[in-house]
Coordinates of C-alpha atoms in Angstrom, one line a residue:
Chain A
X11 CA 81.3 115.2 5.9
X12 CA 80.4 114.8 2.2
X13 CA 79.3 118.2 0.8
X14 CA 77.6 118.8 -2.6
X15 CA 79.3 121.1 -5.1
X16 CA 77.1 124.0 -4.0
X17 CA 77.6 123.4 -0.3
X18 CA 81.4 123.3 -0.9
X19 CA 81.2 126.5 -2.8
X20 CA 79.4 128.1 0.2
X21 CA 82.1 126.9 2.5
X22 CA 84.8 128.2 0.1
X23 CA 83.3 131.7 0.3
X24 CA 81.9 131.8 -3.3
X25 CA 78.5 133.0 -1.9
X26 CA 79.9 135.7 0.3
X27 CA 81.3 136.0 3.8
X28 CA 78.0 135.5 5.8
X29 CA 77.1 132.3 3.9
X30 CA 80.6 131.0 4.4
X31 CA 80.4 131.6 8.1
X32 CA 77.0 129.9 8.2
X33 CA 78.3 126.8 6.4
X34 CA 81.4 126.7 8.7
X35 CA 78.9 126.5 11.7
X36 CA 76.9 123.7 10.0
X37 CA 80.0 121.7 9.1
X38 CA 81.3 122.0 12.7
X39 CA 78.0 120.8 14.1
X40 CA 77.9 118.0 11.5
X41 CA 81.4 116.9 12.5
X42 CA 80.6 116.9 16.2
X43 CA 77.4 114.9 15.8
X44 CA 78.8 112.5 13.1
X45 CA 76.5 113.7 10.2
X46 CA 77.5 112.2 6.9
X47 CA 75.9 114.9 4.8
X48 CA 73.8 118.0 4.7
X49 CA 70.0 118.0 4.2
X50 CA 68.0 120.7 2.5
X51 CA 65.5 122.4 4.8
X52 CA 62.3 124.2 3.8
X53 CA 61.6 126.2 6.9
X54 CA 63.6 127.9 9.7
X55 CA 62.6 129.5 13.0
X56 CA 65.2 131.7 14.6
X57 CA 65.6 132.3 18.3
X58 CA 67.9 134.7 20.0
X59 CA 65.9 137.8 19.1
X60 CA 65.4 139.6 22.4
X61 CA 68.1 142.2 23.0
X62 CA 67.9 141.1 26.7
X63 CA 69.5 137.8 25.7
X64 CA 71.6 138.8 22.7
X65 CA 73.3 141.8 24.1
X66 CA 75.7 144.1 22.2
X67 CA 77.8 141.2 21.0
X68 CA 74.8 139.4 19.5
X69 CA 73.6 142.6 17.8
X70 CA 77.1 143.1 16.4
X71 CA 77.3 139.5 15.1
X72 CA 74.0 140.0 13.3
X73 CA 75.1 143.3 11.8
X74 CA 78.3 141.5 10.5
X75 CA 76.1 138.8 8.9
X76 CA 74.1 141.6 7.2
X77 CA 77.2 143.3 6.0
X78 CA 78.6 139.9 4.8
X79 CA 75.6 139.6 2.4
X80 CA 73.6 137.2 4.4
X81 CA 70.2 136.4 2.9
X82 CA 67.6 133.8 3.9
X83 CA 67.2 131.1 1.3
X84 CA 64.1 129.5 2.8
X85 CA 61.0 130.6 4.7
X86 CA 62.4 131.9 7.9
X87 CA 60.5 133.4 10.9
X88 CA 61.5 135.0 14.2
X89 CA 61.0 134.2 17.9
X90 CA 59.5 136.8 20.2
X91 CA 61.4 140.0 20.7
X92 CA 62.1 141.7 24.1
X93 CA 59.1 144.1 23.5
X94 CA 55.9 144.8 21.7
X95 CA 57.3 146.5 18.6
X96 CA 54.4 148.9 18.2
X97 CA 53.3 149.4 21.8
X98 CA 56.5 149.2 23.9
X99 CA 56.1 152.5 25.7
X100 CA 52.8 151.6 27.3
X101 CA 54.4 148.4 28.6
X102 CA 57.1 150.4 30.3
X103 CA 60.1 149.5 28.1
X104 CA 63.2 151.7 28.3
X105 CA 63.7 153.8 25.1
X106 CA 67.3 152.8 24.9
X107 CA 66.4 149.1 25.0
X108 CA 63.7 149.8 22.4
X109 CA 66.3 151.3 20.1
X110 CA 68.6 148.3 20.4
X111 CA 65.7 145.9 19.9
X112 CA 64.6 147.7 16.8
X113 CA 68.1 147.4 15.3
X114 CA 68.0 143.6 16.0
X115 CA 64.7 143.3 14.2
X116 CA 65.9 145.4 11.3
X117 CA 69.0 143.3 10.9
X118 CA 66.9 140.2 10.5
X119 CA 64.6 141.9 8.1
X120 CA 67.5 143.0 6.0
X121 CA 68.4 139.3 5.7
X122 CA 65.0 138.5 4.4
X123 CA 63.8 137.0 7.6
X124 CA 60.0 137.4 8.2
X125 CA 59.8 139.3 11.5
X126 CA 56.7 137.5 12.9
X127 CA 58.2 137.5 16.4
X128 CA 56.3 134.6 17.8
X129 CA 57.2 131.3 19.5
X130 CA 54.2 129.6 17.7
X131 CA 55.3 130.0 14.1
X132 CA 52.9 127.1 13.3
X133 CA 50.0 129.5 14.0
X134 CA 51.4 132.2 11.8
X135 CA 52.2 130.9 8.4
X136 CA 55.3 128.8 9.1
X137 CA 53.7 125.4 9.1
X138 CA 55.7 122.4 7.9
X139 CA 54.0 119.2 6.9
X140 CA 54.6 115.6 8.1
X141 CA 58.1 114.4 7.5
X142 CA 59.5 117.7 6.3
X143 CA 63.1 118.6 7.3
X144 CA 63.2 121.9 9.1
X145 CA 65.7 123.8 11.3
X146 CA 63.9 125.4 14.2
X147 CA 65.2 127.1 17.3
X148 CA 62.6 127.8 20.1
X149 CA 62.4 124.6 22.1
X150 CA 58.6 124.6 22.5
X151 CA 58.0 124.9 18.8
X152 CA 60.6 122.3 18.0
X153 CA 58.9 119.8 20.3
X154 CA 55.5 120.7 18.9
X155 CA 56.6 120.4 15.3
X156 CA 58.4 117.1 15.8
X157 CA 55.7 115.6 17.9
X158 CA 52.3 117.0 16.8
X159 CA 53.1 117.6 13.2
X160 CA 55.7 114.9 12.6
X161 CA 58.2 117.3 10.9
X162 CA 61.8 116.8 11.7
X163 CA 64.0 119.4 13.5
X164 CA 66.9 119.3 16.0
X165 CA 66.8 121.8 18.8
X166 CA 68.8 124.6 17.1
X167 CA 70.4 127.5 18.8
X168 CA 70.2 131.1 17.6
X169 CA 73.3 131.0 15.4
X170 CA 72.8 127.5 14.0
X171 CA 69.2 128.4 13.0
X172 CA 70.4 131.5 11.3
X173 CA 73.1 129.4 9.5
X174 CA 70.4 127.1 8.2
X175 CA 68.4 130.1 7.0
X176 CA 71.3 131.5 5.0
X177 CA 72.3 128.2 3.4
X178 CA 69.0 126.3 3.3
X179 CA 70.8 123.3 4.9
X180 CA 71.2 121.4 8.1
X181 CA 73.5 118.6 9.0
X182 CA 71.8 115.1 8.9
X183 CA 71.8 113.9 12.5
X184 CA 69.6 113.6 15.5
X185 CA 65.9 114.2 14.9
X186 CA 66.3 114.0 11.1
X187 CA 67.1 110.3 11.3
X188 CA 64.4 107.5 11.8
X189 CA 66.3 105.7 14.5
X190 CA 66.7 108.7 16.8
X191 CA 62.9 109.2 16.8
X192 CA 62.2 105.8 18.4
X193 CA 60.7 105.9 21.8
X194 CA 62.6 104.4 24.8
X195 CA 60.2 105.0 27.7
X196 CA 56.5 104.4 28.1
X197 CA 54.6 106.9 30.3
X198 CA 51.4 105.6 31.7
X199 CA 49.3 108.7 32.5
X200 CA 47.0 107.7 35.3
X201 CA 45.9 111.3 36.1
X202 CA 43.0 113.1 34.4
X203 CA 44.2 116.1 32.5
X204 CA 41.8 119.1 32.2
X205 CA 43.5 122.4 31.4
X206 CA 46.8 123.8 30.1
X207 CA 48.1 123.8 33.6
X208 CA 47.6 120.0 33.9
X209 CA 49.4 119.4 30.6
X210 CA 52.2 121.8 31.7
X211 CA 52.5 120.0 35.1
X212 CA 52.6 116.6 33.2
X213 CA 55.5 118.0 31.1
X214 CA 57.4 119.0 34.2
X215 CA 56.9 115.6 36.0
X216 CA 58.2 113.8 32.9
X217 CA 60.9 116.4 32.2
X218 CA 62.3 116.2 35.7
X219 CA 62.5 112.4 35.4
X220 CA 64.3 112.7 32.1
X221 CA 66.9 115.1 33.6
X222 CA 67.9 112.5 36.1
X223 CA 68.7 109.9 33.3
X224 CA 72.0 109.4 31.6
X225 CA 70.6 109.1 28.1
X226 CA 67.3 110.9 27.7
X227 CA 64.8 108.5 26.0
X228 CA 62.0 109.7 23.7
X229 CA 58.8 109.2 25.7
X230 CA 55.7 107.4 24.5
X231 CA 52.6 108.5 26.4
X232 CA 49.6 106.3 26.9
X233 CA 46.1 106.9 28.2
X234 CA 45.9 110.6 27.3
X235 CA 42.3 110.5 26.0
X236 CA 42.2 113.8 24.2
X237 CA 44.3 116.9 23.8
X238 CA 43.5 120.2 22.2
X239 CA 46.0 122.3 20.2
X240 CA 46.4 124.6 23.2
X241 CA 47.0 121.7 25.6
X242 CA 49.6 120.1 23.3
X243 CA 51.3 123.5 23.0
X244 CA 51.5 123.7 26.8
X245 CA 52.8 120.2 27.1
X246 CA 55.4 120.5 24.4
X247 CA 56.7 123.8 26.0
X248 CA 56.9 122.3 29.4
X249 CA 58.5 119.0 28.3
X250 CA 61.1 120.9 26.3
X251 CA 61.8 123.3 29.2
X252 CA 62.1 120.8 32.0
X253 CA 63.3 117.7 30.1
X254 CA 65.2 119.2 27.1
X255 CA 63.0 117.0 24.9
X256 CA 62.7 117.5 21.2
X257 CA 60.0 114.9 20.6
X258 CA 57.3 112.9 22.3
X259 CA 54.8 110.3 21.0
X260 CA 51.2 110.3 22.3
X261 CA 49.1 107.2 21.5
X262 CA 46.1 108.1 19.5
X263 CA 47.1 111.7 19.1
X264 CA 50.5 112.3 17.5
X265 CA 51.1 110.9 14.0
X266 CA 54.2 108.7 14.6
X267 CA 52.8 106.9 17.6
X268 CA 51.2 104.2 15.4
X269 CA 54.7 103.3 14.1
X270 CA 55.9 102.2 17.4
X271 CA 55.1 99.7 20.1
X272 CA 55.1 101.0 23.7
X273 CA 58.7 100.5 25.1
X274 CA 59.1 97.9 27.9
X275 CA 60.5 100.4 30.3
X276 CA 57.7 102.4 31.8
X277 CA 56.8 105.1 34.3
X278 CA 53.4 105.8 35.9
X279 CA 52.3 109.4 36.4
X280 CA 49.6 109.6 39.1
X281 CA 47.3 112.5 40.1
X282 CA 49.5 112.9 43.2
X283 CA 52.6 113.3 41.0
X284 CA 50.8 116.0 39.0
X285 CA 49.6 117.8 42.2
X286 CA 53.2 117.8 43.6
X287 CA 54.5 119.4 40.4
X288 CA 51.9 122.1 40.6
X289 CA 52.8 122.8 44.2
X290 CA 56.4 123.1 43.3
X291 CA 55.4 125.8 40.8
X292 CA 53.3 127.6 43.4
X293 CA 55.4 129.4 46.0
X294 CA 53.6 132.7 46.2
X295 CA 50.7 134.1 48.1
X296 CA 47.9 135.2 45.7
X297 CA 47.4 138.6 47.4
X298 CA 51.1 139.4 47.0
X299 CA 51.3 138.4 43.4
X300 CA 51.5 141.6 41.3
X301 CA 51.8 140.2 37.8
X302 CA 49.4 138.1 35.8
X303 CA 50.4 136.6 32.5
X304 CA 48.8 134.4 29.9
X305 CA 50.4 133.5 26.6
X306 CA 53.4 131.2 27.1
X307 CA 53.5 129.9 24.4
X308 CA 51.7 132.6 22.5
X309 CA 47.9 132.5 22.8
X310 CA 45.6 131.2 20.0
X311 CA 42.7 133.2 18.9
X312 CA 40.4 130.8 20.7
X313 CA 42.2 131.5 24.0
X314 CA 41.9 135.3 23.4
X315 CA 38.2 135.0 22.7
X316 CA 37.8 133.2 26.1
X317 CA 39.7 136.0 27.9
X318 CA 37.5 138.6 26.3
X319 CA 34.4 136.7 27.4
X320 CA 35.7 136.5 31.0
X321 CA 36.8 140.2 31.2
X322 CA 33.9 141.8 29.5
X323 CA 32.5 144.7 31.5
X324 CA 35.0 144.1 34.4
X325 CA 38.1 145.8 35.7
X326 CA 41.4 144.0 36.5
X327 CA 43.1 144.8 39.8
X328 CA 46.6 143.5 38.9
X329 CA 49.0 144.1 36.0
X330 CA 47.8 141.6 33.4
X331 CA 49.8 140.9 30.2
X332 CA 48.3 138.9 27.3
X333 CA 51.1 137.8 25.0
X334 CA 50.5 136.6 21.5
X335 CA 51.7 136.9 17.9
X336 CA 50.9 140.1 16.0
X337 CA 48.7 138.4 13.4
X338 CA 46.6 136.7 16.1
X339 CA 46.2 140.1 17.8
X340 CA 45.0 141.6 14.5
X341 CA 42.2 139.0 14.3
X342 CA 41.4 139.9 18.0
X343 CA 41.2 143.6 16.9
X344 CA 38.7 142.8 14.1
X345 CA 36.6 140.7 16.4
X346 CA 36.4 143.4 19.0
X347 CA 38.2 141.2 21.6
X348 CA 41.1 143.7 21.9
X349 CA 38.7 146.5 22.8
X350 CA 36.9 144.3 25.4
X351 CA 40.2 143.2 26.9
X352 CA 41.8 146.6 27.0
X353 CA 38.7 148.2 28.5
X354 CA 39.2 146.0 31.5
X355 CA 42.7 147.4 32.0
X356 CA 44.5 144.3 30.8
X357 CA 47.3 144.8 28.3
X358 CA 48.2 143.2 25.1
X359 CA 51.9 142.5 24.6
X360 CA 52.3 141.3 21.0
X361 CA 55.6 140.2 19.5
X362 CA 57.0 139.5 23.0
X363 CA 56.5 137.4 26.1
X364 CA 57.2 137.3 29.8
X365 CA 60.2 134.9 29.2
X366 CA 62.2 137.3 26.9
X367 CA 61.0 140.8 27.9
X368 CA 63.3 142.7 30.3
X369 CA 61.0 142.6 33.3
X370 CA 63.4 141.5 36.0
X371 CA 62.9 143.6 39.1
X372 CA 59.5 145.0 37.9
X373 CA 57.4 142.4 39.6
X374 CA 57.8 139.9 42.5
X375 CA 55.0 137.3 42.1
X376 CA 53.5 136.0 38.9
X377 CA 50.2 134.1 38.2
X378 CA 50.1 132.0 35.1
X379 CA 48.7 128.8 33.5
X380 CA 52.1 128.0 32.0
X381 CA 54.6 125.6 33.5
X382 CA 57.3 127.0 31.2
X383 CA 56.6 130.5 32.3
X384 CA 57.0 129.4 35.9
X385 CA 60.5 128.0 35.1
X386 CA 61.8 131.3 33.5
X387 CA 60.0 133.6 36.0
X388 CA 61.7 131.9 39.0
X389 CA 65.1 131.4 37.4
X390 CA 65.8 134.3 35.0
X391 CA 63.5 136.9 36.6
X392 CA 63.5 135.7 40.2
X393 CA 59.8 136.0 40.6
X394 CA 57.7 133.8 42.8
X395 CA 55.0 132.0 40.9
X396 CA 51.4 130.6 41.1
X397 CA 50.2 128.0 38.6
X398 CA 46.5 128.0 38.0
X399 CA 43.9 126.8 35.4
X400 CA 43.4 129.3 32.5
X401 CA 40.1 130.7 33.6
X402 CA 41.2 131.1 37.2
X403 CA 44.2 133.1 36.1
X404 CA 41.8 135.6 34.6
X405 CA 39.7 135.6 37.8
X406 CA 42.9 136.3 39.8
X407 CA 43.6 139.3 37.6
X408 CA 40.1 140.5 38.5
X409 CA 40.8 140.0 42.1
X410 CA 37.9 137.4 42.4
X411 CA 38.3 135.2 45.4
X412 CA 40.4 137.8 47.2
X413 CA 37.4 139.6 48.7
X414 CA 38.1 142.6 46.6
X415 CA 35.3 144.3 44.6
X416 CA 35.3 144.4 40.9
X417 CA 33.7 147.3 39.0
Chain B
X9 CA 104.0 115.7 23.5
X10 CA 101.8 115.9 20.4
X11 CA 98.3 114.7 19.8
X12 CA 96.1 114.4 16.7
X13 CA 92.6 115.6 17.5
X14 CA 89.7 116.8 15.5
X15 CA 89.3 120.2 13.8
X16 CA 86.4 122.2 15.2
X17 CA 87.6 125.7 14.1
X18 CA 90.7 126.6 12.0
X19 CA 93.4 129.0 13.0
X20 CA 96.7 128.7 14.9
X21 CA 97.8 129.9 18.3
X22 CA 100.6 129.3 20.8
X23 CA 100.3 130.2 24.5
X24 CA 100.0 129.3 28.1
X25 CA 97.5 126.6 29.0
X26 CA 94.8 127.2 31.5
X27 CA 93.3 123.8 32.4
X28 CA 90.0 123.0 34.0
X29 CA 88.7 119.5 34.8
X30 CA 85.2 121.1 35.1
X31 CA 82.9 122.1 32.2
X32 CA 82.5 125.8 31.5
X33 CA 79.3 127.8 30.9
X34 CA 80.3 130.9 29.0
X35 CA 76.9 132.5 29.5
X36 CA 76.7 133.4 33.2
X37 CA 79.9 131.6 34.1
X38 CA 82.4 134.0 32.5
X39 CA 82.3 137.7 32.8
X40 CA 82.0 139.0 29.2
X41 CA 83.9 142.2 29.9
X42 CA 86.9 140.9 31.8
X43 CA 87.2 137.2 30.8
X44 CA 87.1 136.3 34.5
X45 CA 85.5 133.0 35.5
X46 CA 82.7 134.0 37.9
X47 CA 80.8 130.8 38.4
X48 CA 80.6 130.0 42.1
X49 CA 82.4 126.9 43.1
X50 CA 84.3 126.6 39.8
X51 CA 87.9 125.6 40.0
X52 CA 88.9 128.5 37.7
X53 CA 86.8 131.0 39.8
X54 CA 88.6 134.3 39.9
X55 CA 91.0 133.5 37.0
X56 CA 90.9 135.1 33.6
X57 CA 90.6 133.0 30.4
X58 CA 91.8 136.0 28.3
X59 CA 94.9 135.3 26.2
X60 CA 95.1 131.7 27.4
X61 CA 94.9 128.4 25.7
X62 CA 91.8 127.3 27.5
X63 CA 91.5 123.5 28.2
X64 CA 88.3 121.9 29.5
X65 CA 86.3 118.8 29.0
X66 CA 83.2 120.3 27.4
X67 CA 80.9 123.3 27.4
X68 CA 77.6 123.5 29.2
X69 CA 74.7 125.9 29.9
X70 CA 72.8 128.3 27.6
X71 CA 73.3 128.5 23.9
X72 CA 73.6 132.3 24.3
X73 CA 77.2 131.4 25.5
X74 CA 78.3 131.3 21.9
X75 CA 77.7 135.1 21.8
X76 CA 79.7 135.5 25.0
X77 CA 82.8 134.1 23.2
X78 CA 82.2 136.5 20.4
X79 CA 81.9 139.4 22.8
X80 CA 85.1 138.4 24.6
X81 CA 86.9 138.4 21.3
X82 CA 85.6 141.8 20.4
X83 CA 86.8 143.1 23.7
X84 CA 90.2 141.5 23.4
X85 CA 89.5 139.1 26.4
X86 CA 88.9 135.9 24.5
X87 CA 91.1 132.8 25.0
X88 CA 93.8 132.4 22.3
X89 CA 92.5 128.9 21.5
X90 CA 90.2 126.2 23.0
X91 CA 91.0 122.5 23.6
X92 CA 88.2 120.2 24.6
X93 CA 87.9 116.5 25.3
X94 CA 84.5 116.5 23.5
X95 CA 83.3 119.8 22.0
X96 CA 79.6 120.6 22.0
X97 CA 77.4 123.1 20.1
X98 CA 77.8 126.2 22.3
X99 CA 81.6 126.2 22.2
X100 CA 81.9 125.1 18.6
X101 CA 79.5 127.9 17.3
X102 CA 81.2 130.4 19.6
X103 CA 84.6 129.6 18.3
X104 CA 83.5 129.8 14.7
X105 CA 81.7 133.2 15.0
X106 CA 84.6 134.6 17.1
X107 CA 87.3 132.9 15.0
X108 CA 89.0 131.2 17.9
X109 CA 91.0 128.1 16.9
X110 CA 89.4 125.0 18.5
X111 CA 90.4 121.3 18.6
X112 CA 88.8 118.4 20.4
X113 CA 89.3 114.7 21.1
X114 CA 92.5 115.5 23.0
X115 CA 93.5 113.6 26.2
X116 CA 93.2 116.8 28.3
X117 CA 94.3 115.0 31.5
X118 CA 97.9 115.2 30.2
X119 CA 97.9 119.0 30.0
X120 CA 98.6 121.2 33.0
X121 CA 98.1 124.9 33.5
X122 CA 101.2 126.9 32.7
X123 CA 102.4 124.6 29.9
X124 CA 103.2 126.3 26.6
X125 CA 100.9 124.8 24.0
X126 CA 100.6 125.0 20.2
X127 CA 97.2 124.6 18.6
X128 CA 96.7 124.0 14.9
X129 CA 93.0 124.2 14.3
X130 CA 93.1 123.4 10.6
X131 CA 95.0 120.1 11.1
X132 CA 93.4 119.3 14.5
X133 CA 96.9 119.1 16.1
X134 CA 97.9 120.0 19.7
X135 CA 101.5 120.0 20.9
X136 CA 103.4 121.1 24.0
X137 CA 106.6 123.1 23.7
X138 CA 109.7 122.0 25.7
X139 CA 110.5 124.5 28.4

């Protein structure tokens, strides 16, 4: 790889041990993927924040990077942690876990990373513009930023994103290059899409197809008439989870779609295909489900307002977690939504989510509107799952339709 | 025998090869405390990668696997070096943060478990020692 003078100095250790290690990581990745040079990045999103995933080794590595003088050179934000940083006790988090998790967050803060702890940085002040080179981990946010915004990011892992933060660089390969962003498969969507659950199911159907292919093409979706921010967030998360996709184009909706003709190879997605996917994500009896979760990816303020409206004056009968970014929760506080929601017995879990919190063994069946949440609930946490439309998830928390009375 | 491969991570090591024709997932597939391969159905299942020159085609699985290599190293249970046919992100990043010499683009079919192997990460060279 050709390195600039400054990049070479980083590699030689002139900027300290942590920056050197970071540049070594980037050079190795650049070598593996045949990058000719480094690109400056303006924004980083770091994953690998939950102590549940990092473990003692990950915490030690972060501490070593702090001790080695590591300092973020560009705007860098954090993925969800394993707990609500202010309210972990109410949510039943073990104090020992909380202590370790706090040390992880502190290590990032010491490196100048902004500890937003959200999987939707694009809702909390880390918003790249079209064509901007960025280095994001968090697969759903990468897919959203590439597709909906038209920024350019590979699917970084925890350490490679941290390396980009400490150097302000990323190797020029993959999603940073025009030719890698060309679509290779047309998806004719023949099903009508209404809620987040429909968009999530669509992501699963396409993602499952991509997993069976040798080289995963970028998909070009046609005939999706409209899609809200929330629906695109659901779709991006699901497509990234089930298909490992970093980018999609959606005719009439995403900015790069106009630059391409629909590829000749095509695939039809029917209403039956969508229904089958939903059934695959529903293997639990609603009466037995003991956990209800909305906010994967993190909820927007619009979604929280809707939950408050549906819960007002009622009582939930199941453990119900509402996961969102801290700044979004603060708006909910101001608007009175938090009070309405908490009065019903539902709980806010800010800074965290049901994918990264240590909740394995605490619940057996989960109701959600998120296809991504279903994947991690059944794999990592071994829960059974039920996928429902957004409003119906709230009704399920209230016990409506189960013959149970609500207060 | 001697091959010129590609440097992934610098450092030198000499040791006994442990060869797998299957990919390895460090997260979930290898016990981080003992270095034993615990993935069910894996050809190295029940064997320890600690102190070996570990030879396998390519890594797989979760990116958290990079931290598993780091944890193995801290506990003294890491491989001495890693040789891949084609290295990927998880193994490469793990080797760099754990400082394990790593070379790829080596014809690994020609290596067998038990061989004494020299790895020169900096120059990307792998050689076998005559017994």
